Amino acid sequence: MMARMTSRTVHIGQMCKKNLRVLLDMDQVLADFELGFFQEYRKKYPEYPYIEMKDRVGFFVKDQYEKMFSSVPNIGNAVANIYNAKKFFLNLPEIEGAVDAAKKLAKMEGVDVFICTSPIEKYKYCLPEKYEWVHKHLGPEWVARIILTKDKTMVNGHLLIDDRVDIIGAIERPSWEHVVFSANHNMKADIGKRRRLDNWTNGDWKELIEDFKMRI
Ligand SMILES: O=c1ccn([C@@H]2O[C@H](COP(=O)(O)O)[C@@H](O)[C@H]2O)c(=O)[nH]1
Ligand SMILES: [Mg+2]
């Protein structure tokens, strides 16, 4: 009997080799949320206190600002005003080398790439702008690769590259293995036995992918 061929599966004799499904987070993996925030905040509130990017600790910018500058009235609102503003997500700069690496990754044999990203609570601008960002930086064909979800544990993949350390949701044991993408905010976090990917520029990502390809 002839084996049915799909674009996602390679059949070699009796062997059936699946493609590696890679989920790329967007903010702080492809798009530089922290740099975008810092630049806009300094521009909009030059008189307000600020945290140097190298001193960022913890995932949520607002939490650290509110804790550090608790005597400054409305500092939390000032912070939120930045990332809830129109064009914030659209104008985020690229993480160095991310676009080039993502394109190369997508061309690798035996790899399927998706962008797995969570919308911000006030989603009005964030949602379309995330699509526009992908269209603008990666190209129209990448729009179909976007998976928007608040719960990444529900997404099926082999590998999730994400800067957030605490990715929790409905599924206790997600299908993917989490590789922590290094960011200032997570450098002091306990990541247990998880691996890190420090950047897109030194070529380590290729080794990581080859390693995962061997394991599926
Ligand atoms: O300080 C922050 C940093 C990020 N966010 C939002 O959280 C999600 C995270 O998305 P990922 O897909 O996990 O990168 C995103 O909507 C950020 O904008 C935040 O609210 N505050
Ligand atoms: Mg992120």
PDB file of C-alpha atoms and ligand atoms in Angstrom:
ATOM      1  CA  MET A   1       0.000   0.000   0.000  1.00  0.00           C
ATOM      2  CA  MET A   2       1.308   3.473  -0.848  1.00  0.00           C
ATOM      3  CA  ALA A   3       2.059   5.689   2.139  1.00  0.00           C
ATOM      4  CA  ARG A   4       0.189   8.996   2.047  1.00  0.00           C
ATOM      5  CA  MET A   5       2.619  11.900   1.684  1.00  0.00           C
ATOM      6  CA  THR A   6       1.996  15.199   3.348  1.00  0.00           C
ATOM      7  CA  SER A   7       4.141  18.308   3.148  1.00  0.00           C
ATOM      8  CA  ARG A   8       4.899  17.976   6.854  1.00  0.00           C
ATOM      9  CA  THR A   9       6.042  14.363   6.891  1.00  0.00           C
ATOM     10  CA  VAL A  10       8.937  12.643   5.177  1.00  0.00           C
ATOM     11  CA  HIS A  11       8.529   8.921   4.537  1.00  0.00           C
ATOM     12  CA  ILE A  12      11.691   6.899   4.058  1.00  0.00           C
ATOM     13  CA  GLY A  13      10.825   3.239   3.525  1.00  0.00           C
ATOM     14  CA  GLN A  14       8.985   2.199   6.685  1.00  0.00           C
ATOM     15  CA  MET A  15      10.338   5.182   8.581  1.00  0.00           C
ATOM     16  CA  CYS A  16       8.214   8.259   9.030  1.00  0.00           C
ATOM     17  CA  LYS A  17      10.148  11.368   9.976  1.00  0.00           C
ATOM     18  CA  LYS A  18       8.147  14.279  11.317  1.00  0.00           C
ATOM     19  CA  ASN A  19       9.164  17.871  10.964  1.00  0.00           C
ATOM     20  CA  LEU A  20      10.411  19.733  14.010  1.00  0.00           C
ATOM     21  CA  ARG A  21       7.777  22.267  14.999  1.00  0.00           C
ATOM     22  CA  VAL A  22       9.454  25.375  16.356  1.00  0.00           C
ATOM     23  CA  LEU A  23       7.400  28.032  18.131  1.00  0.00           C
ATOM     24  CA  LEU A  24       9.011  31.456  18.229  1.00  0.00           C
ATOM     25  CA  ASP A  25       7.766  33.945  20.774  1.00  0.00           C
ATOM     26  CA  MET A  26       7.469  37.479  19.461  1.00  0.00           C
ATOM     27  CA  ASP A  27       8.058  40.129  22.170  1.00  0.00           C
ATOM     28  CA  GLN A  28      11.709  40.046  23.243  1.00  0.00           C
ATOM     29  CA  VAL A  29      12.522  37.166  20.896  1.00  0.00           C
ATOM     30  CA  LEU A  30      11.751  38.753  17.515  1.00  0.00           C
ATOM     31  CA  ALA A  31      10.585  42.262  18.474  1.00  0.00           C
ATOM     32  CA  ASP A  32      12.382  44.326  21.106  1.00  0.00           C
ATOM     33  CA  PHE A  33       9.622  45.247  23.564  1.00  0.00           C
ATOM     34  CA  GLU A  34      12.064  46.386  26.264  1.00  0.00           C
ATOM     35  CA  LEU A  35      14.021  48.740  24.001  1.00  0.00           C
ATOM     36  CA  GLY A  36      10.835  50.080  22.437  1.00  0.00           C
ATOM     37  CA  PHE A  37       9.391  50.690  25.872  1.00  0.00           C
ATOM     38  CA  PHE A  38      12.517  52.371  27.245  1.00  0.00           C
ATOM     39  CA  GLN A  39      12.903  54.750  24.327  1.00  0.00           C
ATOM     40  CA  GLU A  40       9.248  55.787  24.285  1.00  0.00           C
ATOM     41  CA  TYR A  41       9.042  56.152  28.062  1.00  0.00           C
ATOM     42  CA  ARG A  42      12.111  58.410  28.198  1.00  0.00           C
ATOM     43  CA  LYS A  43      10.730  60.482  25.334  1.00  0.00           C
ATOM     44  CA  LYS A  44       7.229  60.830  26.758  1.00  0.00           C
ATOM     45  CA  TYR A  45       8.150  61.210  30.430  1.00  0.00           C
ATOM     46  CA  PRO A  46      11.637  62.762  30.567  1.00  0.00           C
ATOM     47  CA  GLU A  47      10.975  64.055  34.094  1.00  0.00           C
ATOM     48  CA  TYR A  48      10.023  60.631  35.491  1.00  0.00           C
ATOM     49  CA  PRO A  49      12.493  58.237  37.114  1.00  0.00           C
ATOM     50  CA  TYR A  50      13.500  55.220  35.051  1.00  0.00           C
ATOM     51  CA  ILE A  51      15.230  51.871  35.244  1.00  0.00           C
ATOM     52  CA  GLU A  52      18.237  51.298  33.026  1.00  0.00           C
ATOM     53  CA  MET A  53      17.595  48.412  30.649  1.00  0.00           C
ATOM     54  CA  LYS A  54      20.452  46.391  32.130  1.00  0.00           C
ATOM     55  CA  ASP A  55      18.753  46.648  35.551  1.00  0.00           C
ATOM     56  CA  ARG A  56      15.408  45.256  34.452  1.00  0.00           C
ATOM     57  CA  VAL A  57      14.328  42.334  36.611  1.00  0.00           C
ATOM     58  CA  GLY A  58      11.103  40.352  36.301  1.00  0.00           C
ATOM     59  CA  PHE A  59       8.836  39.949  33.291  1.00  0.00           C
ATOM     60  CA  PHE A  60       6.461  42.874  33.807  1.00  0.00           C
ATOM     61  CA  VAL A  61       7.988  46.343  33.424  1.00  0.00           C
ATOM     62  CA  LYS A  62       5.090  47.905  35.315  1.00  0.00           C
ATOM     63  CA  ASP A  63       5.650  45.713  38.381  1.00  0.00           C
ATOM     64  CA  GLN A  64       9.279  46.748  38.719  1.00  0.00           C
ATOM     65  CA  TYR A  65       8.567  50.441  38.187  1.00  0.00           C
ATOM     66  CA  GLU A  66       5.744  50.436  40.731  1.00  0.00           C
ATOM     67  CA  LYS A  67       7.901  48.636  43.257  1.00  0.00           C
ATOM     68  CA  MET A  68      10.985  50.756  42.727  1.00  0.00           C
ATOM     69  CA  PHE A  69       9.243  54.131  42.482  1.00  0.00           C
ATOM     70  CA  SER A  70       6.311  53.577  44.808  1.00  0.00           C
ATOM     71  CA  SER A  71       6.388  57.210  45.936  1.00  0.00           C
ATOM     72  CA  VAL A  72       5.799  58.514  42.393  1.00  0.00           C
ATOM     73  CA  PRO A  73       2.077  58.947  41.818  1.00  0.00           C
ATOM     74  CA  ASN A  74       0.661  57.225  38.728  1.00  0.00           C
ATOM     75  CA  ILE A  75       3.962  55.739  37.607  1.00  0.00           C
ATOM     76  CA  GLY A  76       2.197  52.485  36.743  1.00  0.00           C
ATOM     77  CA  ASN A  77      -0.227  54.319  34.480  1.00  0.00           C
ATOM     78  CA  ALA A  78       2.628  56.140  32.806  1.00  0.00           C
ATOM     79  CA  VAL A  79       4.316  52.812  32.064  1.00  0.00           C
ATOM     80  CA  ALA A  80       1.111  51.216  30.741  1.00  0.00           C
ATOM     81  CA  ASN A  81       0.370  54.278  28.597  1.00  0.00           C
ATOM     82  CA  ILE A  82       3.515  53.538  26.639  1.00  0.00           C
ATOM     83  CA  TYR A  83       2.733  49.970  25.554  1.00  0.00           C
ATOM     84  CA  ASN A  84      -1.002  50.558  25.209  1.00  0.00           C
ATOM     85  CA  ALA A  85      -0.421  53.412  22.773  1.00  0.00           C
ATOM     86  CA  LYS A  86      -1.157  53.231  19.053  1.00  0.00           C
ATOM     87  CA  LYS A  87       1.891  52.173  16.996  1.00  0.00           C
ATOM     88  CA  PHE A  88       3.849  50.912  20.008  1.00  0.00           C
ATOM     89  CA  PHE A  89       3.851  47.289  18.844  1.00  0.00           C
ATOM     90  CA  LEU A  90       4.113  48.225  15.191  1.00  0.00           C
ATOM     91  CA  ASN A  91       7.224  50.326  15.738  1.00  0.00           C
ATOM     92  CA  LEU A  92       9.120  47.877  17.917  1.00  0.00           C
ATOM     93  CA  PRO A  93      12.650  47.390  16.639  1.00  0.00           C
ATOM     94  CA  GLU A  94      13.875  43.938  15.728  1.00  0.00           C
ATOM     95  CA  ILE A  95      15.927  41.901  18.153  1.00  0.00           C
ATOM     96  CA  GLU A  96      19.322  41.837  16.462  1.00  0.00           C
ATOM     97  CA  GLY A  97      19.582  39.016  13.941  1.00  0.00           C
ATOM     98  CA  ALA A  98      16.100  37.648  14.694  1.00  0.00           C
ATOM     99  CA  VAL A  99      14.520  38.232  11.308  1.00  0.00           C
ATOM    100  CA  ASP A 100      17.452  36.803   9.416  1.00  0.00           C
ATOM    101  CA  ALA A 101      17.610  33.769  11.702  1.00  0.00           C
ATOM    102  CA  ALA A 102      13.838  33.178  11.498  1.00  0.00           C
ATOM    103  CA  LYS A 103      13.957  33.240   7.697  1.00  0.00           C
ATOM    104  CA  LYS A 104      16.889  30.816   7.652  1.00  0.00           C
ATOM    105  CA  LEU A 105      15.155  28.595  10.176  1.00  0.00           C
ATOM    106  CA  ALA A 106      12.027  28.459   8.026  1.00  0.00           C
ATOM    107  CA  LYS A 107      14.108  27.341   5.049  1.00  0.00           C
ATOM    108  CA  MET A 108      15.756  24.497   6.948  1.00  0.00           C
ATOM    109  CA  GLU A 109      14.739  21.030   5.898  1.00  0.00           C
ATOM    110  CA  GLY A 110      12.602  19.188   8.414  1.00  0.00           C
ATOM    111  CA  VAL A 111      11.561  22.320  10.297  1.00  0.00           C
ATOM    112  CA  ASP A 112       8.189  24.071  10.542  1.00  0.00           C
ATOM    113  CA  VAL A 113       8.264  27.502  12.151  1.00  0.00           C
ATOM    114  CA  PHE A 114       5.409  29.322  13.843  1.00  0.00           C
ATOM    115  CA  ILE A 115       5.202  32.582  15.746  1.00  0.00           C
ATOM    116  CA  CYS A 116       3.520  32.004  19.085  1.00  0.00           C
ATOM    117  CA  THR A 117       2.658  35.243  20.824  1.00  0.00           C
ATOM    118  CA  SER A 118       0.378  36.547  23.563  1.00  0.00           C
ATOM    119  CA  PRO A 119      -1.672  39.703  23.107  1.00  0.00           C
ATOM    120  CA  ILE A 120      -1.530  42.402  25.726  1.00  0.00           C
ATOM    121  CA  GLU A 121      -4.613  42.906  27.923  1.00  0.00           C
ATOM    122  CA  LYS A 122      -5.614  46.110  26.111  1.00  0.00           C
ATOM    123  CA  TYR A 123      -5.509  44.464  22.730  1.00  0.00           C
ATOM    124  CA  LYS A 124      -7.005  47.147  20.466  1.00  0.00           C
ATOM    125  CA  TYR A 125      -3.735  48.217  18.822  1.00  0.00           C
ATOM    126  CA  CYS A 126      -1.604  45.257  19.825  1.00  0.00           C
ATOM    127  CA  LEU A 127      -3.496  42.655  17.786  1.00  0.00           C
ATOM    128  CA  PRO A 128      -3.427  44.241  14.313  1.00  0.00           C
ATOM    129  CA  GLU A 129       0.009  45.697  14.938  1.00  0.00           C
ATOM    130  CA  LYS A 130       1.521  42.312  15.739  1.00  0.00           C
ATOM    131  CA  TYR A 131       0.231  41.105  12.352  1.00  0.00           C
ATOM    132  CA  GLU A 132       1.536  44.228  10.655  1.00  0.00           C
ATOM    133  CA  TRP A 133       4.942  43.857  12.305  1.00  0.00           C
ATOM    134  CA  VAL A 134       5.279  40.297  11.027  1.00  0.00           C
ATOM    135  CA  HIS A 135       4.113  41.327   7.547  1.00  0.00           C
ATOM    136  CA  LYS A 136       6.540  44.257   7.466  1.00  0.00           C
ATOM    137  CA  HIS A 137       9.630  42.532   8.864  1.00  0.00           C
ATOM    138  CA  LEU A 138       9.230  38.922   7.762  1.00  0.00           C
ATOM    139  CA  GLY A 139       6.922  39.178   4.772  1.00  0.00           C
ATOM    140  CA  PRO A 140       3.263  38.469   3.919  1.00  0.00           C
ATOM    141  CA  GLU A 141       3.760  34.710   3.816  1.00  0.00           C
ATOM    142  CA  TRP A 142       4.658  34.760   7.507  1.00  0.00           C
ATOM    143  CA  VAL A 143       1.258  36.055   8.589  1.00  0.00           C
ATOM    144  CA  ALA A 144      -0.175  32.532   8.241  1.00  0.00           C
ATOM    145  CA  ARG A 145       2.384  31.328  10.767  1.00  0.00           C
ATOM    146  CA  ILE A 146       1.058  33.505  13.599  1.00  0.00           C
ATOM    147  CA  ILE A 147      -0.551  31.805  16.576  1.00  0.00           C
ATOM    148  CA  LEU A 148      -2.047  34.312  19.018  1.00  0.00           C
ATOM    149  CA  THR A 149      -2.904  32.907  22.389  1.00  0.00           C
ATOM    150  CA  LYS A 150      -2.886  33.773  26.056  1.00  0.00           C
ATOM    151  CA  ASP A 151      -2.166  30.126  26.814  1.00  0.00           C
ATOM    152  CA  LYS A 152       0.916  28.792  25.057  1.00  0.00           C
ATOM    153  CA  THR A 153       0.613  25.435  26.822  1.00  0.00           C
ATOM    154  CA  MET A 154      -2.342  24.718  24.498  1.00  0.00           C
ATOM    155  CA  VAL A 155      -0.132  24.988  21.419  1.00  0.00           C
ATOM    156  CA  ASN A 156       1.420  21.849  20.015  1.00  0.00           C
ATOM    157  CA  GLY A 157       5.085  22.067  19.123  1.00  0.00           C
ATOM    158  CA  HIS A 158       8.426  20.476  19.909  1.00  0.00           C
ATOM    159  CA  LEU A 159      10.311  23.593  20.932  1.00  0.00           C
ATOM    160  CA  LEU A 160       9.234  26.980  22.245  1.00  0.00           C
ATOM    161  CA  ILE A 161      11.812  29.766  22.260  1.00  0.00           C
ATOM    162  CA  ASP A 162      10.503  32.353  24.709  1.00  0.00           C
ATOM    163  CA  ASP A 163      11.935  34.965  27.080  1.00  0.00           C
ATOM    164  CA  ARG A 164       9.232  34.516  29.696  1.00  0.00           C
ATOM    165  CA  VAL A 165      10.326  32.170  32.445  1.00  0.00           C
ATOM    166  CA  ASP A 166       6.930  31.292  33.933  1.00  0.00           C
ATOM    167  CA  ILE A 167       4.869  29.956  31.051  1.00  0.00           C
ATOM    168  CA  ILE A 168       1.889  28.298  32.624  1.00  0.00           C
ATOM    169  CA  GLY A 169      -1.582  27.376  31.453  1.00  0.00           C
ATOM    170  CA  ALA A 170      -4.222  24.685  31.192  1.00  0.00           C
ATOM    171  CA  ILE A 171      -1.773  21.938  30.222  1.00  0.00           C
ATOM    172  CA  GLU A 172       0.582  20.896  32.983  1.00  0.00           C
ATOM    173  CA  ARG A 173       3.027  19.192  30.625  1.00  0.00           C
ATOM    174  CA  PRO A 174       3.000  21.001  27.298  1.00  0.00           C
ATOM    175  CA  SER A 175       4.207  19.176  24.179  1.00  0.00           C
ATOM    176  CA  TRP A 176       7.080  21.615  23.708  1.00  0.00           C
ATOM    177  CA  GLU A 177      10.345  22.032  25.517  1.00  0.00           C
ATOM    178  CA  HIS A 178      10.948  25.602  26.587  1.00  0.00           C
ATOM    179  CA  VAL A 179      14.269  27.175  25.683  1.00  0.00           C
ATOM    180  CA  VAL A 180      14.671  30.475  27.494  1.00  0.00           C
ATOM    181  CA  PHE A 181      15.658  33.324  25.218  1.00  0.00           C
ATOM    182  CA  SER A 182      17.958  35.552  27.245  1.00  0.00           C
ATOM    183  CA  ALA A 183      16.779  39.036  28.140  1.00  0.00           C
ATOM    184  CA  ASN A 184      17.862  41.439  30.863  1.00  0.00           C
ATOM    185  CA  HIS A 185      14.703  40.714  32.817  1.00  0.00           C
ATOM    186  CA  ASN A 186      15.351  36.955  33.027  1.00  0.00           C
ATOM    187  CA  MET A 187      19.115  36.813  33.596  1.00  0.00           C
ATOM    188  CA  LYS A 188      18.757  36.386  37.354  1.00  0.00           C
ATOM    189  CA  ALA A 189      15.782  34.058  37.198  1.00  0.00           C
ATOM    190  CA  ASP A 190      16.010  30.421  38.182  1.00  0.00           C
ATOM    191  CA  ILE A 191      15.378  28.490  34.975  1.00  0.00           C
ATOM    192  CA  GLY A 192      16.102  25.053  36.409  1.00  0.00           C
ATOM    193  CA  LYS A 193      17.338  22.592  33.788  1.00  0.00           C
ATOM    194  CA  ARG A 194      16.056  24.583  30.841  1.00  0.00           C
ATOM    195  CA  ARG A 195      18.488  25.623  28.160  1.00  0.00           C
ATOM    196  CA  ARG A 196      19.112  29.188  27.153  1.00  0.00           C
ATOM    197  CA  LEU A 197      19.531  30.787  23.771  1.00  0.00           C
ATOM    198  CA  ASP A 198      21.419  34.040  24.326  1.00  0.00           C
ATOM    199  CA  ASN A 199      20.994  35.721  20.966  1.00  0.00           C
ATOM    200  CA  TRP A 200      20.351  35.196  17.262  1.00  0.00           C
ATOM    201  CA  THR A 201      23.736  36.432  16.134  1.00  0.00           C
ATOM    202  CA  ASN A 202      26.374  33.919  17.233  1.00  0.00           C
ATOM    203  CA  GLY A 203      24.931  30.931  15.359  1.00  0.00           C
ATOM    204  CA  ASP A 204      24.090  28.893  18.490  1.00  0.00           C
ATOM    205  CA  TRP A 205      20.486  28.617  17.330  1.00  0.00           C
ATOM    206  CA  LYS A 206      21.565  26.331  14.455  1.00  0.00           C
ATOM    207  CA  GLU A 207      23.122  23.853  16.865  1.00  0.00           C
ATOM    208  CA  LEU A 208      20.040  24.012  19.059  1.00  0.00           C
ATOM    209  CA  ILE A 209      17.770  23.186  16.133  1.00  0.00           C
ATOM    210  CA  GLU A 210      19.977  20.350  14.883  1.00  0.00           C
ATOM    211  CA  ASP A 211      19.992  18.938  18.393  1.00  0.00           C
ATOM    212  CA  PHE A 212      16.202  19.011  18.611  1.00  0.00           C
ATOM    213  CA  LYS A 213      15.858  17.527  15.125  1.00  0.00           C
ATOM    214  CA  MET A 214      17.823  14.492  16.264  1.00  0.00           C
ATOM    215  CA  ARG A 215      15.483  13.975  19.191  1.00  0.00           C
ATOM    216  CA  ILE A 216      12.072  13.808  17.526  1.00  0.00           C
TER     217      ILE A 216
HETATM  218  O1  LIG B   1       6.097  44.446  30.888  1.00  0.00           O
HETATM  219  C1  LIG B   1       5.405  43.798  30.111  1.00  0.00           C
HETATM  220  C2  LIG B   1       5.940  42.956  29.175  1.00  0.00           C
HETATM  221  C3  LIG B   1       5.106  42.275  28.318  1.00  0.00           C
HETATM  222  N1  LIG B   1       3.790  42.457  28.406  1.00  0.00           N
HETATM  223  C4  LIG B   1       2.912  41.749  27.500  1.00  0.00           C
HETATM  224  O2  LIG B   1       2.853  40.430  27.810  1.00  0.00           O
HETATM  225  C5  LIG B   1       2.707  39.670  26.617  1.00  0.00           C
HETATM  226  C6  LIG B   1       3.857  38.754  26.516  1.00  0.00           C
HETATM  227  O3  LIG B   1       3.911  38.238  25.302  1.00  0.00           O
HETATM  228  P1  LIG B   1       4.901  37.078  24.917  1.00  0.00           P
HETATM  229  O4  LIG B   1       4.201  36.423  23.774  1.00  0.00           O
HETATM  230  O5  LIG B   1       5.008  36.177  26.098  1.00  0.00           O
HETATM  231  O6  LIG B   1       6.188  37.692  24.542  1.00  0.00           O
HETATM  232  C7  LIG B   1       2.664  40.643  25.463  1.00  0.00           C
HETATM  233  O7  LIG B   1       1.375  40.976  25.115  1.00  0.00           O
HETATM  234  C8  LIG B   1       3.354  41.820  26.069  1.00  0.00           C
HETATM  235  O8  LIG B   1       2.983  42.980  25.461  1.00  0.00           O
HETATM  236  C9  LIG B   1       3.252  43.271  29.337  1.00  0.00           C
HETATM  237  O9  LIG B   1       2.027  43.399  29.437  1.00  0.00           O
HETATM  238  N2  LIG B   1       4.070  43.964  30.174  1.00  0.00           N
HETATM  239 MG    MG B   2       8.212  37.336  24.991  1.00  0.00          MG
END
